Every structure is written in structure tokens, then in C-alpha cells.
mmCIF file of C-alpha atoms in Angstrom:
data_model
loop_
_atom_site.group_PDB
_atom_site.id
_atom_site.type_symbol
_atom_site.label_atom_id
_atom_site.label_comp_id
_atom_site.label_asym_id
_atom_site.label_seq_id
_atom_site.Cartn_x
_atom_site.Cartn_y
_atom_site.Cartn_z
ATOM 1 C CA MET A 1 108.139 145.001 96.307
ATOM 2 C CA THR A 2 106.264 144.254 93.072
ATOM 3 C CA TYR A 3 104.416 141.452 94.849
ATOM 4 C CA PHE A 4 102.343 144.037 96.692
ATOM 5 C CA LEU A 5 100.785 145.102 93.383
ATOM 6 C CA ASP A 6 97.435 143.640 92.433
ATOM 7 C CA ASP A 7 98.563 142.310 89.068
ATOM 8 C CA ALA A 8 101.882 140.878 90.243
ATOM 9 C CA PRO A 9 102.374 137.105 89.995
ATOM 10 C CA ILE A 10 102.445 135.097 93.229
ATOM 11 C CA PRO A 11 105.377 132.665 93.109
ATOM 12 C CA PHE A 12 104.158 130.636 96.087
ATOM 13 C CA LYS A 13 100.919 129.463 97.614
ATOM 14 C CA PRO A 14 99.915 131.835 100.442
ATOM 15 C CA ARG A 15 99.465 130.244 103.815
ATOM 16 C CA GLY A 16 98.246 132.110 106.877
ATOM 17 C CA ASN A 17 99.816 131.866 110.298
ATOM 18 C CA ASP A 18 96.805 129.903 111.514
ATOM 19 C CA VAL A 19 97.473 127.070 109.042
ATOM 20 C CA ALA A 20 100.201 124.798 110.361
ATOM 21 C CA PRO A 21 102.339 122.701 108.003
ATOM 22 C CA SER A 22 101.135 119.162 107.514
ATOM 23 C CA THR A 23 102.583 116.556 109.843
ATOM 24 C CA TRP A 24 104.135 113.332 108.590
ATOM 25 C CA ALA A 25 101.054 111.377 109.671
ATOM 26 C CA MET A 26 98.745 113.797 107.836
ATOM 27 C CA GLY A 27 100.885 113.467 104.727
ATOM 28 C CA LEU A 28 100.782 109.684 104.992
ATOM 29 C CA GLY A 29 96.982 109.727 105.145
ATOM 30 C CA ALA A 30 96.737 112.232 102.297
ATOM 31 C CA ALA A 31 99.045 110.144 100.109
ATOM 32 C CA PHE A 32 96.977 107.053 100.906
ATOM 33 C CA LYS A 33 93.747 108.848 99.918
ATOM 34 C CA LYS A 34 95.295 110.304 96.764
ATOM 35 C CA ALA A 35 96.583 106.925 95.571
ATOM 36 C CA ALA A 36 93.281 105.249 96.444
ATOM 37 C CA LEU A 37 91.372 107.797 94.372
ATOM 38 C CA GLU A 38 93.744 107.532 91.440
ATOM 39 C CA ASN A 39 93.430 103.740 91.461
ATOM 40 C CA ASP A 40 89.724 103.503 92.295
ATOM 41 C CA ALA A 41 90.747 101.405 95.289
ATOM 42 C CA ASN A 42 87.903 99.481 96.911
ATOM 43 C CA PHE A 43 85.543 100.808 94.227
ATOM 44 C CA VAL A 44 85.554 104.356 95.614
ATOM 45 C CA ALA A 45 84.037 105.708 92.379
ATOM 46 C CA ALA A 46 81.121 103.260 92.415
ATOM 47 C CA ARG A 47 80.481 103.942 96.101
ATOM 48 C CA THR A 48 80.443 107.690 95.467
ATOM 49 C CA ASP A 49 78.068 107.238 92.533
ATOM 50 C CA ALA A 50 75.745 105.187 94.733
ATOM 51 C CA ASP A 51 75.818 107.786 97.511
ATOM 52 C CA VAL A 52 74.954 110.580 95.091
ATOM 53 C CA ARG A 53 72.156 108.545 93.507
ATOM 54 C CA MET A 54 70.696 107.678 96.912
ATOM 55 C CA GLY A 55 70.839 111.309 98.020
ATOM 56 C CA ARG A 56 69.088 112.478 94.865
ATOM 57 C CA ALA A 57 66.478 109.731 95.253
ATOM 58 C CA SER A 58 65.806 110.929 98.802
ATOM 59 C CA GLN A 59 65.240 114.464 97.508
ATOM 60 C CA ALA A 60 62.959 113.182 94.752
ATOM 61 C CA ALA A 61 61.008 111.024 97.214
ATOM 62 C CA GLY A 62 60.317 114.136 99.279
ATOM 63 C CA ILE A 63 58.640 115.709 96.247
ATOM 64 C CA LEU A 64 56.794 112.553 95.209
ATOM 65 C CA GLY A 65 55.395 112.367 98.720
ATOM 66 C CA ARG A 66 55.001 109.839 101.462
ATOM 67 C CA ASP A 67 51.763 108.442 99.998
ATOM 68 C CA TRP A 68 53.554 107.393 96.814
ATOM 69 C CA LEU A 69 56.220 105.541 98.770
ATOM 70 C CA VAL A 70 53.618 103.859 100.977
ATOM 71 C CA GLY A 71 51.752 102.749 97.851
ATOM 72 C CA LYS A 72 54.879 101.171 96.371
ATOM 73 C CA LEU A 73 55.638 99.290 99.583
ATOM 74 C CA GLU A 74 52.037 98.092 99.851
ATOM 75 C CA GLU A 75 52.238 96.821 96.274
ATOM 76 C CA ARG A 76 55.312 94.816 97.218
ATOM 77 C CA ASN A 77 53.549 93.347 100.241
ATOM 78 C CA THR A 78 50.539 92.440 98.096
ATOM 79 C CA ARG A 79 52.739 90.588 95.618
ATOM 80 C CA ALA A 80 54.393 88.713 98.481
ATOM 81 C CA ARG A 81 51.017 87.647 99.881
ATOM 82 C CA ASP A 82 49.759 86.566 96.457
ATOM 83 C CA ALA A 83 52.915 84.498 95.940
ATOM 84 C CA GLY A 84 52.420 82.717 99.246
ATOM 85 C CA MET A 85 55.496 84.238 100.898
ATOM 86 C CA PRO A 86 54.246 85.801 104.137
ATOM 87 C CA SER A 87 57.800 86.115 105.438
ATOM 88 C CA GLN A 88 58.444 88.743 102.738
ATOM 89 C CA VAL A 89 55.618 90.973 103.970
ATOM 90 C CA LYS A 90 57.293 93.881 105.769
ATOM 91 C CA GLU A 91 55.934 96.561 108.044
ATOM 92 C CA ILE A 92 55.955 99.981 106.374
ATOM 93 C CA PRO A 93 58.491 102.311 108.071
ATOM 94 C CA GLU A 94 57.701 105.803 109.303
ATOM 95 C CA THR A 95 60.366 108.010 107.697
ATOM 96 C CA ILE A 96 61.029 108.560 104.007
ATOM 97 C CA ASP A 97 64.671 107.460 104.247
ATOM 98 C CA GLU A 98 63.632 104.220 105.938
ATOM 99 C CA MET A 99 61.039 103.637 103.212
ATOM 100 C CA ILE A 100 63.670 104.084 100.511
ATOM 101 C CA GLU A 101 65.909 101.576 102.278
ATOM 102 C CA ALA A 102 62.961 99.170 102.616
ATOM 103 C CA MET A 103 62.458 99.290 98.849
ATOM 104 C CA GLY A 104 65.695 97.358 98.446
ATOM 105 C CA PRO A 105 68.743 97.822 96.184
ATOM 106 C CA ASN A 106 66.606 99.016 93.255
ATOM 107 C CA GLY A 107 64.740 101.592 95.320
ATOM 108 C CA ALA A 108 66.801 104.588 94.206
ATOM 109 C CA ARG A 109 66.418 103.628 90.538
ATOM 110 C CA LEU A 110 62.635 103.198 90.851
ATOM 111 C CA ILE A 111 62.277 106.567 92.565
ATOM 112 C CA LEU A 112 64.417 108.383 90.003
ATOM 113 C CA ASP A 113 62.526 106.778 87.110
ATOM 114 C CA GLU A 114 59.206 107.873 88.604
ATOM 115 C CA ALA A 115 60.568 111.353 89.290
ATOM 116 C CA ARG A 116 61.718 111.751 85.686
ATOM 117 C CA GLN A 117 58.278 110.785 84.417
ATOM 118 C CA ALA A 118 56.674 113.255 86.808
ATOM 119 C CA ALA A 119 59.125 115.979 85.758
ATOM 120 C CA ALA A 120 58.180 115.464 82.116
ATOM 121 C CA VAL A 121 54.535 116.170 83.026
ATOM 122 C CA ASP A 122 55.193 119.075 85.433
ATOM 123 C CA PRO A 123 58.671 120.548 84.775
ATOM 124 C CA ALA A 124 58.144 123.569 87.017
ATOM 125 C CA LYS A 125 57.682 121.385 90.097
ATOM 126 C CA TRP A 126 61.056 119.712 89.494
ATOM 127 C CA ALA A 127 62.980 122.711 88.158
ATOM 128 C CA ASN A 128 65.344 122.858 91.166
ATOM 129 C CA LEU A 129 66.306 119.180 91.066
ATOM 130 C CA ASP A 130 68.671 117.828 88.413
ATOM 131 C CA LEU A 131 67.495 114.294 87.648
ATOM 132 C CA THR A 132 69.692 113.666 84.610
ATOM 133 C CA GLU A 133 72.411 111.034 84.590
ATOM 134 C CA GLU A 134 74.840 113.752 83.546
ATOM 135 C CA GLY A 135 73.942 115.775 86.625
ATOM 136 C CA LEU A 136 74.436 112.793 88.918
ATOM 137 C CA LEU A 137 77.806 112.052 87.360
ATOM 138 C CA ARG A 138 78.841 115.706 87.623
ATOM 139 C CA GLU A 139 78.031 115.785 91.343
ATOM 140 C CA ALA A 140 79.863 112.516 91.992
ATOM 141 C CA ASN A 141 82.908 113.773 90.108
ATOM 142 C CA GLY A 142 82.787 116.978 92.124
ATOM 143 C CA ARG A 143 82.980 115.000 95.366
ATOM 144 C CA LEU A 144 85.869 112.888 94.113
ATOM 145 C CA GLN A 145 87.716 115.978 92.892
ATOM 146 C CA ALA A 146 87.199 117.762 96.223
ATOM 147 C CA ASP A 147 88.699 114.816 98.138
ATOM 148 C CA TYR A 148 91.611 114.645 95.706
ATOM 149 C CA LYS A 149 92.257 118.394 95.956
ATOM 150 C CA GLU A 150 92.224 118.211 99.756
ATOM 151 C CA ALA A 151 94.817 115.423 99.698
ATOM 152 C CA GLU A 152 97.031 117.381 97.309
ATOM 153 C CA GLU A 153 96.806 120.501 99.468
ATOM 154 C CA ILE A 154 97.897 118.561 102.550
ATOM 155 C CA LEU A 155 100.849 117.122 100.656
ATOM 156 C CA GLY A 156 101.668 120.567 99.260
ATOM 157 C CA MET A 157 101.950 122.022 102.786
ATOM 158 C CA MET A 158 104.193 119.205 103.976
ATOM 159 C CA PRO A 159 107.909 119.993 104.143
ATOM 160 C CA GLY A 160 110.056 117.136 102.852
ATOM 161 C CA GLY A 161 107.185 114.692 102.487
ATOM 162 C CA GLY A 162 108.713 112.365 99.922
ATOM 163 C CA THR A 163 108.890 109.382 102.252
ATOM 164 C CA ALA A 164 105.343 109.806 103.507
ATOM 165 C CA GLU A 165 104.052 110.213 99.965
ATOM 166 C CA PHE A 166 105.838 107.064 98.786
ATOM 167 C CA ILE A 167 104.720 104.902 101.733
ATOM 168 C CA GLY A 168 101.171 106.259 101.667
ATOM 169 C CA GLY A 169 100.938 105.875 97.906
ATOM 170 C CA MET A 170 102.230 102.318 98.086
ATOM 171 C CA ALA A 171 99.696 101.480 100.802
ATOM 172 C CA GLY A 172 96.872 103.188 98.904
ATOM 173 C CA ILE A 173 97.517 101.020 95.857
ATOM 174 C CA THR A 174 98.080 97.780 97.753
ATOM 175 C CA ALA A 175 95.250 98.074 100.305
ATOM 176 C CA ASP A 176 92.643 97.328 97.671
ATOM 177 C CA VAL A 177 90.347 94.347 97.896
ATOM 178 C CA LYS A 178 90.994 93.613 94.212
ATOM 179 C CA ASN A 179 94.659 92.940 95.042
ATOM 180 C CA VAL A 180 94.055 90.349 97.761
ATOM 181 C CA PRO A 181 94.081 87.289 95.443
ATOM 182 C CA PHE A 182 97.310 88.454 93.836
ATOM 183 C CA LEU A 183 99.023 89.118 97.175
ATOM 184 C CA LEU A 184 98.431 85.568 98.404
ATOM 185 C CA LEU A 185 98.720 83.741 95.093
ATOM 186 C CA GLY A 186 102.475 83.258 95.219
ATOM 187 C CA GLY A 187 102.578 81.225 98.428
ATOM 188 C CA PRO A 188 105.288 81.250 101.120
ATOM 189 C CA SER A 189 107.655 78.672 99.623
ATOM 190 C CA GLY A 190 111.259 79.520 98.880
ATOM 191 C CA SER A 191 113.628 82.065 100.379
ATOM 192 C CA PHE A 192 112.381 85.420 101.622
ATOM 193 C CA LEU A 193 113.885 87.181 98.625
ATOM 194 C CA ARG A 194 112.193 84.741 96.279
ATOM 195 C CA VAL A 195 108.841 85.202 98.039
ATOM 196 C CA MET A 196 109.177 88.989 97.933
ATOM 197 C CA GLY A 197 110.158 88.968 94.270
ATOM 198 C CA ARG A 198 107.294 86.673 93.345
ATOM 199 C CA GLU A 199 104.732 88.784 95.205
ATOM 200 C CA ALA A 200 106.156 91.968 93.665
ATOM 201 C CA MET A 201 105.689 90.559 90.169
ATOM 202 C CA LEU A 202 102.151 89.368 90.975
ATOM 203 C CA ASN A 203 101.208 92.791 92.310
ATOM 204 C CA VAL A 204 102.653 94.438 89.200
ATOM 205 C CA SER A 205 100.529 92.090 87.083
ATOM 206 C CA ALA A 206 97.471 93.076 89.108
ATOM 207 C CA GLU A 207 98.280 96.751 88.643
ATOM 208 C CA LEU A 208 98.588 96.310 84.887
ATOM 209 C CA SER A 209 95.171 94.647 84.753
ATOM 210 C CA PHE A 210 93.631 97.599 86.612
ATOM 211 C CA LEU A 211 95.242 100.337 84.496
ATOM 212 C CA PRO A 212 92.110 100.971 82.351
ATOM 213 C CA SER A 213 90.159 101.993 85.445
ATOM 214 C CA GLN A 214 92.985 104.362 86.404
ATOM 215 C CA PHE A 215 92.675 106.198 83.082
ATOM 216 C CA THR A 216 88.924 106.450 83.690
ATOM 217 C CA MET A 217 89.566 107.884 87.139
ATOM 218 C CA ALA A 218 92.019 110.393 85.674
ATOM 219 C CA ASP A 219 89.212 111.687 83.446
ATOM 220 C CA ARG A 220 86.789 111.877 86.370
ATOM 221 C CA LEU A 221 89.323 113.645 88.609
ATOM 222 C CA GLU A 222 90.399 115.909 85.721
ATOM 223 C CA ILE A 223 94.073 115.119 86.249
ATOM 224 C CA ASP A 224 96.856 113.940 83.971
ATOM 225 C CA ASP A 225 96.895 110.326 82.835
ATOM 226 C CA PRO A 226 98.545 107.983 85.351
ATOM 227 C CA ASN A 227 102.320 107.715 85.507
ATOM 228 C CA ILE A 228 102.586 104.029 84.676
ATOM 229 C CA ALA A 229 106.191 103.641 85.845
ATOM 230 C CA ARG A 230 105.367 105.250 89.210
ATOM 231 C CA GLN A 231 102.256 103.126 89.657
ATOM 232 C CA LEU A 232 104.128 99.906 88.905
ATOM 233 C CA ALA A 233 106.927 100.877 91.312
ATOM 234 C CA PHE A 234 104.386 101.417 94.096
ATOM 235 C CA ALA A 235 102.688 98.109 93.276
ATOM 236 C CA ALA A 236 105.979 96.186 93.239
ATOM 237 C CA ALA A 237 107.102 97.663 96.558
ATOM 238 C CA GLY A 238 103.753 96.982 98.186
ATOM 239 C CA GLY A 239 103.637 93.410 96.933
ATOM 240 C CA ALA A 240 107.184 92.693 98.047
ATOM 241 C CA ILE A 241 106.701 94.115 101.532
ATOM 242 C CA ILE A 242 103.304 92.570 102.231
ATOM 243 C CA GLY A 243 104.173 89.279 100.552
ATOM 244 C CA GLY A 244 107.373 89.043 102.555
ATOM 245 C CA ALA A 245 105.549 89.916 105.767
ATOM 246 C CA VAL A 246 102.930 87.224 105.171
ATOM 247 C CA GLY A 247 105.635 84.653 104.472
ATOM 248 C CA ALA A 248 107.612 85.687 107.547
ATOM 249 C CA LEU A 249 104.525 85.493 109.755
ATOM 250 C CA GLY A 250 103.705 82.002 108.482
ATOM 251 C CA ARG A 251 107.212 80.787 109.179
ATOM 252 C CA ALA A 252 107.193 82.344 112.635
ATOM 253 C CA VAL A 253 103.976 80.533 113.503
ATOM 254 C CA SER A 254 105.370 77.229 112.237
ATOM 255 C CA TYR A 255 108.552 77.740 114.232
ATOM 256 C CA TYR A 256 106.608 78.530 117.401
ATOM 257 C CA GLN A 257 104.388 75.485 116.966
ATOM 258 C CA GLY A 258 107.443 73.276 116.455
ATOM 259 C CA ARG A 259 109.168 74.645 119.565
ATOM 260 C CA SER A 260 106.025 74.246 121.707
ATOM 261 C CA GLN A 261 105.434 70.578 120.828
ATOM 262 C CA THR A 262 106.638 67.904 123.222
ATOM 263 C CA PRO A 263 108.682 65.275 121.343
ATOM 264 C CA ARG A 264 107.304 61.754 121.526
ATOM 265 C CA ILE A 265 109.324 59.315 123.675
ATOM 266 C CA PRO A 266 110.105 56.035 121.893
ATOM 267 C CA GLY A 267 108.035 53.128 123.204
ATOM 268 C CA MET A 268 105.346 55.337 124.749
ATOM 269 C CA SER A 269 102.112 56.708 123.357
ATOM 270 C CA ARG A 270 101.673 60.464 122.898
ATOM 271 C CA ALA A 271 99.103 60.561 125.767
ATOM 272 C CA MET A 272 101.536 58.798 128.127
#
């Protein structure tokens, strides 16, 4: 009865009747996302930073005005004409977002640099827009933390989700473009067990080389430092399974090709 008091501790996380427990598939996806965030898989941190920077540049461009953007694009076209490169002369787009995209990969940086100079001259005009690098990093971290918290909440509402968390975590670590060279480096030679063991060790080596970025991500997500033993177990399992699957697929293809070939008859050409 003490739990009805305002100051009583709550020993469990409340969940309303309208919130159903997570399914196995939801838990699998949440575990995949959680592991991918912890490992910075496919450069999720850099992509989030770029998205935040582009969004802030779009806001700043709205304050700088369309005329400023048009002037920058016209300057680029003038330089292209002067350099004798008419193919680089581009038509100026209509919308601000299209203009930012037309400015190329350095467009967001140029806009933010100009906005910071303008803010130094007229701070009141830019008071509602945080242009500092610290502010950009804080917003990016907030997005990463929100995604991580969502994944943890899904896993927390999942009854008996150990299997889904292990499989999803293993996939989240392995399905990273940085791991591709290590997954295929071992080759398909040898027995299946040998191939699986070799790929497991290669994936563990890859995971060890990426550990510094995992500690950086732990700081950005504001979570505990990575559990190295757990990470290496996921990496070994993922390498063994995928490496074995690749080897098995290669052997199956070779077997099928061998069965589908017509043997050559002695004394006759292959065409005959």
C-alpha cells in the first residue's frame, strides 16, 4: 500500500495498458540499433553530425537571405567562366535548400562561417540560433542519445529477450562497412570449422582495432564504457556465422556448376 504514497519508491517501470510488450522482431531491431550506436557502425556519429550541421546551415541561410546565397553561387559561376570551364557553370536554383546543396560539400561550412561573422557584428539578430561548435555537438549527441534510449526502452519492455538481444547485437556489430574487408580476408579454403574459426578471429581483430571509437561513442551517448568481453564475443560469433555462410555458398555454387557441366567424350571436341 505504501506505493500509493507520493514519496514511495517505484520498484518497476510503469507501463500503461495501451503500451504492448515488445515483440521479438522489435527487440531484434532495437538490439541492432543499440549495437550499431555503441560501435559507431557505418559512421552513424559522423552522419548525425553532418545532418545537424546541414540543418543549422539551412537555418542560418534563412537569416542571411536569398540574395547572399545567389551572390555566392554567381561568384562560383564567374570563376568557372574565367577558368574556361563552361561545363561547371550551373543554373541557380529557386529554393534555399537547393542553393545550399548546389554550393557543394563545403556549403554548410561556408554558410556557418559567414553566419558567425555576421553574429559577431549583430548579436541580437542571431540570438536564437546557436552557431557554436559546442552547440552543434550537443544537438548531435542529443539525437544519438534519444535513439539509444528508445532502443533500450524497447528491450526493457521485452519479456525474455536475451536471444533477440544477442542476435541483434551480433548483427549490429558485424553489419558495418568497416568489417567487410575482415569478413572476406580469410578465404573459403579448409574445412567449415576452420573457415569459421579463421573468420571469427579476423572479426575479433577488427573489433579490437575499432575499440577507441567505441569509447568515444560511450562518452557521446553518456553510457558506461564498452564491455570488451561482450563486444568481442559478438564480433567472434558474427564473423564465424557470416564467414561460414560465405564459404558454404561458394562451395554450393561450385558444386552446382560441376554437376551442370556435361563431361567431355574422349575423341570428340566439346562443341561436338
